[in-house]
Coordinates of C-alpha atoms in Angstrom, one line a residue:
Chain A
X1 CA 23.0 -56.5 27.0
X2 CA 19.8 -55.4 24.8
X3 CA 17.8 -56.5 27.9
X4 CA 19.7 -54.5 30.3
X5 CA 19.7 -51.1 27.4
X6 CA 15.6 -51.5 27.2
X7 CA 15.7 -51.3 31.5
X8 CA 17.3 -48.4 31.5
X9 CA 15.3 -46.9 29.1
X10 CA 12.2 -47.9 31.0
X11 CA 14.2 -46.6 34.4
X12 CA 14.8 -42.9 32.8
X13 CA 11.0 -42.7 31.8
X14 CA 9.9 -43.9 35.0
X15 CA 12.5 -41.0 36.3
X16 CA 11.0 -38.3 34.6
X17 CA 7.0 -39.5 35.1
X18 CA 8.0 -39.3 38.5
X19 CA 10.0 -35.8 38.0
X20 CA 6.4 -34.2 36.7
X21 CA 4.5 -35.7 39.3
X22 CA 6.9 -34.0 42.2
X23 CA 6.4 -30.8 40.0
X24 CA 3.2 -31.1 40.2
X25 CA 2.3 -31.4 43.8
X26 CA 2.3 -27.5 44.1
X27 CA 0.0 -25.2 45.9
X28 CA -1.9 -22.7 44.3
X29 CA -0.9 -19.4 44.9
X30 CA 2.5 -18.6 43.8
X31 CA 3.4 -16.8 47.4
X32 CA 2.4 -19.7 49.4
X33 CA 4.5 -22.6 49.8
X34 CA 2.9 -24.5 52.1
X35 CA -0.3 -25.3 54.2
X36 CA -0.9 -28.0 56.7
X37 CA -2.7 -28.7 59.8
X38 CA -0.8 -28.5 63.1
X39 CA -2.4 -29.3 66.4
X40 CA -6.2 -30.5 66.6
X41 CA -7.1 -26.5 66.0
X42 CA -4.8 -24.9 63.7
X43 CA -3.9 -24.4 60.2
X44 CA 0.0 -23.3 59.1
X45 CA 0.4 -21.2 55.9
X46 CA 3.8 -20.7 55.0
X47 CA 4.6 -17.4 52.7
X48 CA 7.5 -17.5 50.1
X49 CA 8.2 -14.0 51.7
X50 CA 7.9 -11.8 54.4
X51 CA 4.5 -10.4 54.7
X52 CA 2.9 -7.3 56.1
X53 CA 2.2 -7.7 60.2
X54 CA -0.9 -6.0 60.2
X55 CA -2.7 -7.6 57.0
X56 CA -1.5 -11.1 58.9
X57 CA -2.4 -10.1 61.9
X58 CA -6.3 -9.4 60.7
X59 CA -8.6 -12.0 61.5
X60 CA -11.0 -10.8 58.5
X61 CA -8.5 -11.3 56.0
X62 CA -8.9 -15.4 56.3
X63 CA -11.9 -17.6 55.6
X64 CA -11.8 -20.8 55.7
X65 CA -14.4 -23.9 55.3
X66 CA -14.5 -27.6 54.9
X67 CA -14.4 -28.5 51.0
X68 CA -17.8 -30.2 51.3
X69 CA -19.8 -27.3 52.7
X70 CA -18.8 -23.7 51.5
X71 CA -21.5 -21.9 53.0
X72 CA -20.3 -23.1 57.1
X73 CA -17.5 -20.7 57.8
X74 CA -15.7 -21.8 60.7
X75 CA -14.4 -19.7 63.1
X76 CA -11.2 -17.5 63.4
X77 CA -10.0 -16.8 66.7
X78 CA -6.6 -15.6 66.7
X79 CA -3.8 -15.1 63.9
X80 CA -0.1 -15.5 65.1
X81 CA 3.0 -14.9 62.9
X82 CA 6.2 -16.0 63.4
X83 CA 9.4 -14.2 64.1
X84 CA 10.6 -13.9 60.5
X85 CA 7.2 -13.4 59.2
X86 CA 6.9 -15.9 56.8
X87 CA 4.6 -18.5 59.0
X88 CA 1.2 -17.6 60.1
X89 CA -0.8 -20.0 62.0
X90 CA -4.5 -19.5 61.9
X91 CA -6.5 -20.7 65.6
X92 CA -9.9 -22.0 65.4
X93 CA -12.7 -21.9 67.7
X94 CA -13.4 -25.9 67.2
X95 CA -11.3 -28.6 66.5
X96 CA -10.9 -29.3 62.7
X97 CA -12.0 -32.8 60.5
X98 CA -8.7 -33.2 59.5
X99 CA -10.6 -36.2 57.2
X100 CA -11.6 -33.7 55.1
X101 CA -9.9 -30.9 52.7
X102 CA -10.3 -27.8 53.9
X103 CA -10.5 -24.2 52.1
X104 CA -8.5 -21.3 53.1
X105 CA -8.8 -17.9 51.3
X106 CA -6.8 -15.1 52.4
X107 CA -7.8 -11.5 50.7
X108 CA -5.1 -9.1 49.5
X109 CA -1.7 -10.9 50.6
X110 CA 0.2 -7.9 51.9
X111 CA 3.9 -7.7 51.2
X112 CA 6.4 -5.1 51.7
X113 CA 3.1 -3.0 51.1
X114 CA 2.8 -4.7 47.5
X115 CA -0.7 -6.3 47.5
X116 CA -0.3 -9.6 45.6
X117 CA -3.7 -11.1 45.4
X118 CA -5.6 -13.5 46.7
X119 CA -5.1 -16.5 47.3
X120 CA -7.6 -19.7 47.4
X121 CA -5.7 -22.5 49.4
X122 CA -6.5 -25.9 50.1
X123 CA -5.4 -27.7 53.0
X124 CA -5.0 -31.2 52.9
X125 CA -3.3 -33.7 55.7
X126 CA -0.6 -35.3 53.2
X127 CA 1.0 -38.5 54.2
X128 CA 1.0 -42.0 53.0
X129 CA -2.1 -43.0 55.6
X130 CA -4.2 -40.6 53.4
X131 CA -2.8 -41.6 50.2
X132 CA -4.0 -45.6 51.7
X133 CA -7.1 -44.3 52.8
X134 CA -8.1 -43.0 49.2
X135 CA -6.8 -46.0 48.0
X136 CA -9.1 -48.4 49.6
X137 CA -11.7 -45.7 50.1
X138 CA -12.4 -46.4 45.8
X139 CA -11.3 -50.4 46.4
X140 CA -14.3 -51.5 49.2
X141 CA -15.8 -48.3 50.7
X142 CA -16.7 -46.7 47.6
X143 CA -16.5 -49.4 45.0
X144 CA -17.5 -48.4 41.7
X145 CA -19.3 -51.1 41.0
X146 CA -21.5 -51.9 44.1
X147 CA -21.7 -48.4 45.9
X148 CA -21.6 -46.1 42.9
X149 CA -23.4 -48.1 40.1
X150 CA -20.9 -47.3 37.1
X151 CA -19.7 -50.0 35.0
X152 CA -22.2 -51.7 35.1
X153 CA -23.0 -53.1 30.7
X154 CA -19.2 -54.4 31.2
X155 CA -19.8 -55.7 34.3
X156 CA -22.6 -57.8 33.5
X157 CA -21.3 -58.3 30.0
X158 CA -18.3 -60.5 31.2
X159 CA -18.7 -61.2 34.8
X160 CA -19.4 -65.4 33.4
X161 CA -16.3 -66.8 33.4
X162 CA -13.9 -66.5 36.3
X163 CA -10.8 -66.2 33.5
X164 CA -12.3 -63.7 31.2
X165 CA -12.9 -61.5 34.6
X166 CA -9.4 -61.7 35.4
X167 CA -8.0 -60.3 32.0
X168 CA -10.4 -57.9 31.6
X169 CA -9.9 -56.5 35.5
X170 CA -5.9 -56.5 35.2
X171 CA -6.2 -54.0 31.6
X172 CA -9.3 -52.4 32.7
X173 CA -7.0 -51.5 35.9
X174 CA -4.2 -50.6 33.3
X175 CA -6.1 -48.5 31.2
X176 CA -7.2 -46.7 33.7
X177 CA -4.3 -45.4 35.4
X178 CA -2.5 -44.2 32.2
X179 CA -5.5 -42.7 30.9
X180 CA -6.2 -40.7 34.8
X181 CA -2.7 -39.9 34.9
X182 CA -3.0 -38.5 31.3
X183 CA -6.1 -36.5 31.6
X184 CA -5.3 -35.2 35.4
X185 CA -2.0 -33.7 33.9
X186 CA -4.1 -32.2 30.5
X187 CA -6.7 -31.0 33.2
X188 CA -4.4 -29.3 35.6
X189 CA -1.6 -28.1 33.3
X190 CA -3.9 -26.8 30.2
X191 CA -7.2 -26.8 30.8
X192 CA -7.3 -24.9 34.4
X193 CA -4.8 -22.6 33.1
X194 CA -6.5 -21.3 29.7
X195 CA -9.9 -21.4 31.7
X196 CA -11.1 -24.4 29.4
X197 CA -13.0 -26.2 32.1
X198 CA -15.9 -26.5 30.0
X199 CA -14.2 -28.9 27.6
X200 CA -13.7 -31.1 30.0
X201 CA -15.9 -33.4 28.3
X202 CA -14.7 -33.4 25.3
X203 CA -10.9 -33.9 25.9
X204 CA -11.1 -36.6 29.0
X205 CA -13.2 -38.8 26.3
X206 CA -10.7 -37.8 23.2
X207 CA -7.8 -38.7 25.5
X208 CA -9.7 -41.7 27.0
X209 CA -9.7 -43.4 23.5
X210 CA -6.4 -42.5 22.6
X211 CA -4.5 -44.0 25.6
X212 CA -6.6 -47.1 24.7
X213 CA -5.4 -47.4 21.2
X214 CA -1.6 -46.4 22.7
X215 CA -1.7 -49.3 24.7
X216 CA -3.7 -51.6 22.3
X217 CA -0.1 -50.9 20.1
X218 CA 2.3 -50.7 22.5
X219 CA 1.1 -54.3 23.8
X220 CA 1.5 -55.6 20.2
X221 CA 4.8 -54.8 20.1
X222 CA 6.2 -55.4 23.4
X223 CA 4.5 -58.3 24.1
X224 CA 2.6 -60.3 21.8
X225 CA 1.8 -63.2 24.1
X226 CA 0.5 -60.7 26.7
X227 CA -1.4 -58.4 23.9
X228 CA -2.9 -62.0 22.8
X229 CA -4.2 -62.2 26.4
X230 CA -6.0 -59.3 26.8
X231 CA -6.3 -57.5 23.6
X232 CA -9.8 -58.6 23.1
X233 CA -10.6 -56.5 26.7
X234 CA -9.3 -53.7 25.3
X235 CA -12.5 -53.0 23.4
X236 CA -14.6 -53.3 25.9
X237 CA -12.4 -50.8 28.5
X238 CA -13.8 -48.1 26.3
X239 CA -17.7 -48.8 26.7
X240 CA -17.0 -48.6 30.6
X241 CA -18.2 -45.6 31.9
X242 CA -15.4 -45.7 35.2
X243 CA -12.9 -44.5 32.8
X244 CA -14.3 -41.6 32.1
X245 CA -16.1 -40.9 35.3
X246 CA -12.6 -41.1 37.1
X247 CA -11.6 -37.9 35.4
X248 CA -13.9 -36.2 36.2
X249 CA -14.2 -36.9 39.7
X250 CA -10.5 -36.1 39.7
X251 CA -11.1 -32.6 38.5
X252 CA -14.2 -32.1 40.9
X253 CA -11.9 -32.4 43.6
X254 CA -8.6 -31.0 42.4
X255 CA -7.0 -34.0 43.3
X256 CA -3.1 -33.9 43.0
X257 CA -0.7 -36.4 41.6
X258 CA 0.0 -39.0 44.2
X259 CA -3.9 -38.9 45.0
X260 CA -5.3 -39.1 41.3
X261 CA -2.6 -42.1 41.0
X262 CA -4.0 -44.0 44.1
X263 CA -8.0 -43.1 43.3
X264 CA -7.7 -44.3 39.7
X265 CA -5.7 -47.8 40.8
X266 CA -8.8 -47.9 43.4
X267 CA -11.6 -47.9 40.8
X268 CA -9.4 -50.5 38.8
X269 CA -8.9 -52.7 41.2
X270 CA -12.1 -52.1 43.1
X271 CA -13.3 -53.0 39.3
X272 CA -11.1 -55.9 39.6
X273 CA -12.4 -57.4 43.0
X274 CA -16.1 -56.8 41.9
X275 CA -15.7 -58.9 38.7
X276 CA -14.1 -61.5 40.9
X277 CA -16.4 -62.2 42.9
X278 CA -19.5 -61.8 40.6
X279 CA -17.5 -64.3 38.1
X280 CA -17.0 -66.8 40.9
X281 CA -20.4 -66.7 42.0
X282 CA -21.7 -67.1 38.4
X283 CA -19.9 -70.1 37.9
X284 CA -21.7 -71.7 40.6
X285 CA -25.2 -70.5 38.8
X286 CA -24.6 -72.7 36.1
X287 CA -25.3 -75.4 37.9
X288 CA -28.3 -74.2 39.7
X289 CA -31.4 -74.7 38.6
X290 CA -32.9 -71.4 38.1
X291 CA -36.4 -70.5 37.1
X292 CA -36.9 -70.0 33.1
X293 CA -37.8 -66.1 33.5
X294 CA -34.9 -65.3 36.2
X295 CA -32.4 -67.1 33.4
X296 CA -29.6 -64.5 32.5
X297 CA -29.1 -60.8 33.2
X298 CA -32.1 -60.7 35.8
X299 CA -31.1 -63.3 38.4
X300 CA -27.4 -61.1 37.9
X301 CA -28.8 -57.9 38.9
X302 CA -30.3 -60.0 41.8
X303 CA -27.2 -61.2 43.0
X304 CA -25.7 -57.8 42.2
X305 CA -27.9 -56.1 44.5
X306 CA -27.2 -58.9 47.4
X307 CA -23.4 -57.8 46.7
X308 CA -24.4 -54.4 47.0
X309 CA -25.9 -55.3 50.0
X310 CA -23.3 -56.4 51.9
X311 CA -20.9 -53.5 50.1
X312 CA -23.1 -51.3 52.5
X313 CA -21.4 -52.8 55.7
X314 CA -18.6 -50.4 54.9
X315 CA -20.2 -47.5 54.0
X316 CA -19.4 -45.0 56.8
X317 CA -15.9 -47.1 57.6
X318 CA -12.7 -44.5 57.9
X319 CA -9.2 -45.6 57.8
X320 CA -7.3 -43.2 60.2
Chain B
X1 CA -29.7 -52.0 6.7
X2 CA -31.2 -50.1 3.7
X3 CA -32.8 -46.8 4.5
X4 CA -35.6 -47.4 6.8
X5 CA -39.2 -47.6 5.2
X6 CA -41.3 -47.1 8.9
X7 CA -43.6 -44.7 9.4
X8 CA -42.4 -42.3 11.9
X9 CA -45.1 -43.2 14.2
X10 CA -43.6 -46.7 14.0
X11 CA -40.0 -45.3 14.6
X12 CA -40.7 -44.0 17.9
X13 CA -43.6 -46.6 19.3
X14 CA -40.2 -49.1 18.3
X15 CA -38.1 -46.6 20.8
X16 CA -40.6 -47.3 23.3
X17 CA -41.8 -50.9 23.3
X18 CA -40.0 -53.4 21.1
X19 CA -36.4 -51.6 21.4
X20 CA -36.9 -50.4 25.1
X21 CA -33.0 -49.3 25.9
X22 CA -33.6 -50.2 29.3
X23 CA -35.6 -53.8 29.5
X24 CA -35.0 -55.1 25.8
X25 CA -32.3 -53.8 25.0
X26 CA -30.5 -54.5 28.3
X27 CA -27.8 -51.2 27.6
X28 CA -26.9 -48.1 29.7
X29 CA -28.0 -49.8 32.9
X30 CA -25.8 -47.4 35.4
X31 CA -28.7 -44.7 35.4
X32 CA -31.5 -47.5 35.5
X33 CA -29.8 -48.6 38.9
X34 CA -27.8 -45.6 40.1
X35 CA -30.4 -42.4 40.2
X36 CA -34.0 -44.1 39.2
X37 CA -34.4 -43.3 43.5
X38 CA -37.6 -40.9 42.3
X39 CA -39.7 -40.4 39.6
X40 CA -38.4 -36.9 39.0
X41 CA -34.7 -37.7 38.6
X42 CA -36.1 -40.3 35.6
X43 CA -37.9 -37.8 34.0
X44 CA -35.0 -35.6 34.3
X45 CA -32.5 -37.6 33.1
X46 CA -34.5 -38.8 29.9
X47 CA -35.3 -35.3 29.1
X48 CA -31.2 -34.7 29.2
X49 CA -30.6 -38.4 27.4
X50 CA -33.9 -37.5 24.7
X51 CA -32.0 -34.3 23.8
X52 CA -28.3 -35.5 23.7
X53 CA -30.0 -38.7 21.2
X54 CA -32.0 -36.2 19.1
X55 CA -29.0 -33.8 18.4
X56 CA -26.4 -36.0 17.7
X57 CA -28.8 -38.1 15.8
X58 CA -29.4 -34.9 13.3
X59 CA -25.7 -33.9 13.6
X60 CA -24.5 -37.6 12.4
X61 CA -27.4 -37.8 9.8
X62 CA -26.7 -34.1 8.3
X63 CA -22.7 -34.9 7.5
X64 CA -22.8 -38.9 7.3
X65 CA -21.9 -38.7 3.6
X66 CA -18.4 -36.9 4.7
X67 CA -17.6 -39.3 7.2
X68 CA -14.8 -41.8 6.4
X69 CA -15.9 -44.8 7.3
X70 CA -12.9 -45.5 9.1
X71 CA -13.0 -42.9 11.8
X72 CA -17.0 -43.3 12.1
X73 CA -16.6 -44.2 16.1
X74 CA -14.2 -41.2 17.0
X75 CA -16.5 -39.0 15.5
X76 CA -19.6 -40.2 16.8
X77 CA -18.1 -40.2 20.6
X78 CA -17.1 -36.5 19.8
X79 CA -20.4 -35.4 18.8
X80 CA -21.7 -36.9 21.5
X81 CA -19.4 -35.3 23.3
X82 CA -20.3 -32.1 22.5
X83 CA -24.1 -32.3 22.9
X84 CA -23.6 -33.8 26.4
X85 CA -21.4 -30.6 27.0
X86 CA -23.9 -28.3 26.0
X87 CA -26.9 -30.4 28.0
X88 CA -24.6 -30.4 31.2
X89 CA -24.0 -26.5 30.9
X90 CA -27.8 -25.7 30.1
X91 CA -28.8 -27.6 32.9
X92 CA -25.8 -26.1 35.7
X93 CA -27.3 -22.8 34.5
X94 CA -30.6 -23.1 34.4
X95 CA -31.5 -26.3 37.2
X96 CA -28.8 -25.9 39.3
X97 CA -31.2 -28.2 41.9
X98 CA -32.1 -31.0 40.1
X99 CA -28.5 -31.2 38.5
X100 CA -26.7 -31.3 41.7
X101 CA -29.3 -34.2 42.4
X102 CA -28.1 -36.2 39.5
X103 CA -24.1 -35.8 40.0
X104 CA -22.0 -37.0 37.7
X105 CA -24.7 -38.9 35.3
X106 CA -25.2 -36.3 33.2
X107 CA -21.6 -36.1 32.3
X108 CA -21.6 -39.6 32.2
X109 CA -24.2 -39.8 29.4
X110 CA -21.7 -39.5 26.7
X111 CA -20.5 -43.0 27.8
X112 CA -24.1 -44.4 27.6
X113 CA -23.9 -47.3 24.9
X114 CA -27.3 -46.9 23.6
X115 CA -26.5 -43.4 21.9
X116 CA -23.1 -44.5 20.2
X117 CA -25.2 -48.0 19.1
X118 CA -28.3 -45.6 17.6
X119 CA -26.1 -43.3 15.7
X120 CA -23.9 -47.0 14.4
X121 CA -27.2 -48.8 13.0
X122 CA -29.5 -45.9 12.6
X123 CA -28.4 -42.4 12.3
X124 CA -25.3 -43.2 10.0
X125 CA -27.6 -44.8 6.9
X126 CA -31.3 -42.7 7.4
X127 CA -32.4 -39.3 6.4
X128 CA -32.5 -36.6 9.1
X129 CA -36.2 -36.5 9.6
X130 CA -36.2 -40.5 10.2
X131 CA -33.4 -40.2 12.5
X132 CA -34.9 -37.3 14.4
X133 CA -37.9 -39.9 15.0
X134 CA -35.9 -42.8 15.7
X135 CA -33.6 -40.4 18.4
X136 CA -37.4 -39.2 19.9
X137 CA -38.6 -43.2 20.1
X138 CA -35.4 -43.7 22.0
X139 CA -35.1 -40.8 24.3
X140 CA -38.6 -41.5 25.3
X141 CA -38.3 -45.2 25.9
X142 CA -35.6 -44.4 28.1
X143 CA -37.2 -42.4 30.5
X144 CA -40.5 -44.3 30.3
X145 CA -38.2 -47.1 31.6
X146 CA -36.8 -45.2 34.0
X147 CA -40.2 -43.3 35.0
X148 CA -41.1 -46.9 35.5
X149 CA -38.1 -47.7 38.3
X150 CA -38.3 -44.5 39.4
X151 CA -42.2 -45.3 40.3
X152 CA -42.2 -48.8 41.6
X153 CA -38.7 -47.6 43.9
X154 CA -40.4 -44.1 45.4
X155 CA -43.8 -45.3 45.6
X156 CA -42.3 -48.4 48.0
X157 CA -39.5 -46.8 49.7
X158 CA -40.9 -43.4 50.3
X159 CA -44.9 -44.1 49.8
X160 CA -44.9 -40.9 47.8
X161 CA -44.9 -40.0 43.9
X162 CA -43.0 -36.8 42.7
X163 CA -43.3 -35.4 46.0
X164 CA -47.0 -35.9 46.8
X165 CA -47.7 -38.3 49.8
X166 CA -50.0 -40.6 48.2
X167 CA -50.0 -43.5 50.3
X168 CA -49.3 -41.7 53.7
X169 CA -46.7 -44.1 55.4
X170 CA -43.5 -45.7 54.6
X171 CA -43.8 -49.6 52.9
X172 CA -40.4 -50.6 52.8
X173 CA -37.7 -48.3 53.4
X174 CA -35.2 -50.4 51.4
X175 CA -36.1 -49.5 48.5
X176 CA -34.7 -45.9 49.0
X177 CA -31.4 -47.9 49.7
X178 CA -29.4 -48.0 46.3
X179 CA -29.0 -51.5 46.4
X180 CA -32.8 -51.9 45.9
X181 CA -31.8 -50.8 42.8
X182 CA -30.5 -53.7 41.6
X183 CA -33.5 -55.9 42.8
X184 CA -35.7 -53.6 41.0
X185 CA -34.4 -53.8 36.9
X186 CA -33.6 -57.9 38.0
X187 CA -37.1 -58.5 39.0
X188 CA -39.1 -56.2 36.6
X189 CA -36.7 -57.8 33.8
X190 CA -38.0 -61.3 35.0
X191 CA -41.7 -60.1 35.2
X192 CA -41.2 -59.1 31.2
X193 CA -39.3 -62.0 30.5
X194 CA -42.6 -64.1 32.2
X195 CA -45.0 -61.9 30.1
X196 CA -43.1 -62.9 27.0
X197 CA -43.0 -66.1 28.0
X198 CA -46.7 -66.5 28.5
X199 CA -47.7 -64.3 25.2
X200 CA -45.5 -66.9 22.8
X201 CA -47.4 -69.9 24.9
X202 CA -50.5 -68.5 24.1
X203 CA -49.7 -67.6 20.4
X204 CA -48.3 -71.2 19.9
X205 CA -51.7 -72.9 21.4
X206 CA -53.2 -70.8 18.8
X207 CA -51.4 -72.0 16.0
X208 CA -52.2 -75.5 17.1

């Protein structure tokens, strides 16, 4: 019965985490409930409310850009709205990257002759493809280790054993998604808000170390076998400069929930896979018979570089 | 350690040669690997990494007798912190180029281990003005270790040396590739490990 009583407990937090996270996959502007991509050319915003025919109607009023490059302004060529006035679907000139995030900006939304601002919108494709795609975009395409270069004193540091590798990839991969989560919700929920971008820093390493220590006593507690496991990794998760890189990549892109969840278990397990294989090759070197001089970290960084190597064969690779 | 009784000349020529961050002491390697593409981003980053170590090296050695020493770390990763804040904001203003160039490594500085290890045996038990020299010694052997990549990788992949064409044609393009990164620190590690090597062979046939 006690067993059952601590489920349930764990089933009503898991409710509510996932109660904030719906909450939090809002758009920006507080008149626009949705934007999405329609056709190969066209961009739907949806309005809360009826707005004004001729502001919608007015080509000039939009902008819009691919995320990546601000300063190419595609091309407007017709405005529609529909009958009740809440939809208006913007026509381009060229067919759209829907791979990319795009940036809408409409000037002055017009309503019932009440100008209410404007409004910066991105428009994202949202479905679980993209979701995947981010996910093994940070696994393989973009893995930290091999592609970006982070990680790398921990990764050398205890990439020797094939055991030690495992632990420390399944809490590194922990770690990392409570402490994402954590900081993607301080980020978009108090720091954006009070215009405290600049402390960014500051707060994603403060919060960094504290989820470590949560979990470090959490484990102790719940699970002593497991905490007897892995505890000694826990240390190290902190000198790893993913964790704290993941944040702030996060908040570059504005990511929202479901994405910051799925790019921060990429980096862990892309984390994972790399210590994998480096550890199993490793293993192996102990019984080669390397030169005096290449002994230790340099023939690592060799075979490092011939991982990195072959990382590059998915460079350019696109799921969907 | 008891307070340090080097010279300060010896404090930094220790920074750059016997406590190199990069080849001897083997720690913040992501840089070494990750942006060492051209001389100018090595020079750029050490200046950013020289002023984050000097200032938190000061701030730690100004207020170490208020510390407790059981919440040392937290406050040495938030003055850190802060310094790297102010770097990363000075720089966004004022080099808008080269920072876009270097991304997300001058954020990532406050995660550099070599920093939190210099304030932990260094900073925490010297004066200021020894700490201000050790925090110089440092920041310069970091980016003479990366001026050093940074060299060897532009001069081969791009046969050119902050900019200039000096050798007028492209050796070996793969060394612009940031894999060639990792080739580079392994094999200039092995060529120090080799002149060790030889320099304690020599000193032992003297000895005999």
């Amino acid at each position: 019965m006690k067993i059952l009583g601590r489920k349930f407990i764990f089933l009503n937090i898991l409710v509510i985490i996932s109660l904030f996270l719906i909450g939090g996959c809002k758009p920006e502007h507080r008149f626009v409930k949705k934007t999405a991509f329609k056709d190969t050319n066209k961009i739907v915003i949806e309005f809360a409310g009826p707005v004004d025919e001729a502001w919608a109607k007015n080509r000039s009023n939009y902008t819009a850009c691919e995320k990546p490059d601000p300063d190419i302004r595609l091309k407007i060529i017709d405005v529609s709205l529909s009958a009740d006035k809440k939809k208006a679907t913007l026509v381009f000139a060229d067919d759209l990257n829907k791979n990319q995030p795009h940036v809408v900006t409409a000037t002055k939304i017009s309503s019932e002759g009440k100008s209410l601002g404007t409004a910066i919108l991105n428009v994202k494709k949202f479905y679980l493809g993209y979701l995947f795609s981010i996910l093994i975009g940070a696994m393989i395409i973009n893995n930290f280790v091999f592609t970006k270069y982070l990680g790398l004193c921990v990764f050398f540091g205890v990439s020797q054993k094939k055991s030690t590798a495992v632990g420390m990839g399944i809490t590194f991969t922990l770690v990392i998604v409570a402490s994402a989560m954590m900081s993607w919700f301080i980020y978009q929920f108090v720091l954006r808000p009070y215009r405290l971008d600049f402390l960014q820093i500051v707060v994603f390493i403060g919060l960094v170390s504290l989820s470590v220590q949560a979990v470090d006593t959490i484990l102790r507690k719940v699970n002593p076998l497991l905490f007897k496991a892995f505890g000694v990794y826990l240390v190290l998760v902190i000198a790893n400069c993913i964790i704290i890189a993941v944040p702030l990549i996060l908040a570059d892109n504005e990511y929202n929930a479901w994405e910051s969840l799925m790019l921060s278990l990429g980096a862990g397990l892309g984390f994972l896979i790399a210590l994998f294989l480096m550890s199993s090759v490793r293993e192996r070197l102990e019984l080669a018979n390397v030169p005096p001089t290449y002994r230790g970290l340099p023939i690592a960084f060799v075979l490092a570089g011939l991982f990195a190597l072959s990382f590059l064969g998915f460079s350019g690779m696109s799921i969907f | 350690m008891p307070a340090t009784t080097k010279t300060n000349f010896q404090l930094v020529s220790n920074g750059i040669l016997n406590d190199n961050p990069i080849f001897r002491l083997a720690l913040s390697m992501c840089p070494a690997v990750g942006i060492s593409t051209t001389v100018m981003n090595g020079i750029m980053l050490g200046i950013a990494v020289l002023f984050v170590q000097v200032f938190s090296s000061c701030t730690i050695a100004l207020i170490k007798d208020y510390i407790h020493p059981r919440i040392r770390i937290p406050t040495y990763t938030l003055t850190i912190a802060t310094w790297v804040t102010v770097i990363d904001l000075v720089l966004a203003a004022y080099m808008p180029a080269a920072y876009k160039e270097m991304g997300i490594f001058v954020k990532l500085i406050v995660a550099f281990a070599i920093i939190t290890m210099r304030l932990e045996v260094f900073a925490c038990k010297n004066s200021v003005p020894s700490s201000f020299w050790d925090g110089i010694g440092m920041g310069l052997g970091f980016m003479a270790g990366m001026v050093v990549i940074g060299f060897v990788r532009e001069l081969l992949g791009m046969g050119t040396i902050l900019g200039h064409d000096v050798l007028g044609f492209r050796p070996l393009l793969f060394f612009v590739l940031p894999a060639a990164g990792f080739f580079c620190v392994g094999i200039m590690m092995a060529m120090f490990n080799y002149m060790e090597l030889v320099y304690n062979r020599k000193k032992r046939a003297k000895e005999r």
